[in-house]
Amino acid sequence: MSGPTVRDVAEVAQVSLATVDRVLNNRGGVSAKVVDRVKAAVVQTGYVRNLAAANLSRRRIYRFCFVVPTGDTGFVALLHAALAQEQHRLREEQVVVQIVPTRPFDVEDQIAALRNLDCDAVAVMVSEAPEINEEIASLLASGVRVVSLVADLPSSGRDAYVGPDNVMAGRTAAEFMGRFIKDAGNILMIAGSLAARDHSERLLGFQMVMQERFDGCTLLPAAQGADDAARVEQIVLDTARDRPIAGIYAIGAGNRGLVRAVGTLDPKPVTIVHELTQISREALRTGTFDLVIDQDIRAGVIAAVGVMRDLTDSITPPADAGRIKLNIYSRENIQ
Amino acid sequence: MSGPTVRDVAEVAQVSLATVDRVLNNRGGVSAKVVDRVKAAVVQTGYVRNLAAANLSRRRIYRFCFVVPTGDTGFVALLHAALAQEQHRLREEQVVVQIVPTRPFDVEDQIAALRNLDCDAVAVMVSEAPEINEEIASLLASGVRVVSLVADLPSSGRDAYVGPDNVMAGRTAAEFMGRFIKDAGNILMIAGSLAARDHSERLLGFQMVMQERFDGCTLLPAAQGADDAARVEQIVLDTARDRPIAGIYAIGAGNRGLVRAVGTLDPKPVTIVHELTQISREALRTGTFDLVIDQDIRAGVIAAVGVMRDLTDSITPPADAGRIKLNIYSRENIQ
DNA sequence: GAATTCTTGAGGTACGTCAATCAAATTTCT
DNA sequence: AGAAATTTGATTGACGTACCTCAAGAATTC
């Protein structure tokens, strides 16, 4: 009727129910020979665990934390919204999530946040710094699984990365920048901080493609806006005073200031930014921004939770589990 | 943690478990007074039926069908791939899916396919025709829930639509077409068939934006390529013989022919197509195509299955459950 | 007032898995 | 050979709901 059960597997493998259970939920204490026999039996019978029954029976609760920056980006708000949307599914899968906000680019604050965690796994979006790496190492040592979110920390020893390919994000921005700009011109790049790996990687990709394929454009030295609206606004205005700007690539947050500044420029530069927020959505609609490259936070949350669950269960997550797609929005496909 | 159960409801309502069960699954034989008391208790306790447990107890298996066209688009292949990827998860959730292929734009064949279904719910991607509407009505009447996939059938009375906003897809294509084309020029639009609602809606959106905002371009009369590579190739070559083509918007399938034809044109027109397949991916990479607007079939499958499950369980699916995002691919963000 | 229906209670079994126990069998070590 | 460790079996009780039976109580009908 409803497919083979553990019972059938046990029968085929010529072992007891308990042994099948031990193998399936790798609890250990089973000889290699028997493990193979059970696994073969699983394949032979076509057994697939009944998730409903499993979740019903399992009383395990997964406790996960998200350590993410507050700030003008509204990232925390979006994360909250995404989690709220997934709440039902999370509850069904026995997952409890807590969000720990930190001040952006404030390493001390990030470290403090990492110190006071009480959970099975954590997804962190933090700066790249040796002190952070140490903190992550000690988390890992104490058995907490660590996933880097959006901004990778390859040298920290984190268990996995969940986020977009940021180099590709920068390359994509350059592709559209190059095609949207009619003639050659000056391109202003504004990052939040180059210590944030997502920002530096995007910058890298952007510069690569601009130089490779759109060498009529002149790249101005990259500015750092600290994800702060006022700073970003000032950077744009200061730069525009000395020379015309044909294009702006804003890598980090602070788009509120960017909207204000771009509004005063004539001719309006081609403006490409990251993250679809209220502000960038509105700016797209009015034509202030020309393109928004967005990472789907909801998909990111789902992926992160999935990976953290796998890690907590000592399962190796699928290779592409952490890869988040980039969404490209123009004024016509805002959602 | 895991919420109130029927037990709690029974206690609050001061009745037995059996009576709560009778009310919840309206089996009848309960006085109005007690029914009210139980319902009040449900509200008061915030009881929500645990679907997993319910389905487990019921031994329920969800049987879903996908009625979709074969053809050069490789849609069936992509659907198969997407289903294969999701197979494990689907089986864990007691979902069995069957794919029923039909000949593209062949209404008779589509009707025949709809006649021989044996399932709880069906996702259909078919033409818009009165006979089809009738067939869907009779499916609905017999208790089968019907979801329209990718191409909506609003007048059929289907329970839900799962797919992208096709007007938006066309508008988006126009946005990028307008910005990519340096000067004014002739735009060739090739649909598969205007009887397919997804195609006609895309065309509509494309024309709207081109006329509104890029009126330097001249829209040639829309051609119909029947999703056939040879036909599409011929259309392009025939059109190019008489006048220069600045842009091509290919709405349906048959991209293999498009690649061949565009390769012979000089200067190469800006080419925007739908669906990220092997062919379009390769054409993006080589620069033959400039943009691909893709509907994530995997996301579509997941959404469709979710909606069908909800419908089968008599749950109203969330308002945005059927909305599939459009993904925009340039040569730099192919995935 | 008896016979009838209707309403409610009490209890059980099943669904498939997880998780834990204790005992028995087997292997490994000394 | 005996002790210790490892591996396996047998069994049990959740988890929350569905669905069934049997019996007793209440309300209705004649």
Coordinates of C-alpha atoms (C1' of nucleotides) in Angstrom, one line a residue, chain B residues 16 19 22 30-31 34 57, chain C residues 7-10 14-16:
Chain B
S16 CA -14.8 12.9 25.4
T19 CA -17.0 13.5 20.5
R22 CA -16.9 13.4 15.6
V30 CA -23.5 15.4 17.8
S31 CA -26.0 17.9 19.2
V34 CA -22.0 20.3 22.0
S57 CA -3.1 7.7 10.5
Chain C
dT7 C1' -26.3 11.5 21.7
dT8 C1' -22.3 10.7 24.3
dG9 C1' -18.5 8.1 26.7
dA10 C1' -14.9 4.7 27.1
dA14 C1' -3.5 1.3 13.7
dC15 C1' -0.2 4.4 11.1
dG16 C1' 5.6 4.3 10.7

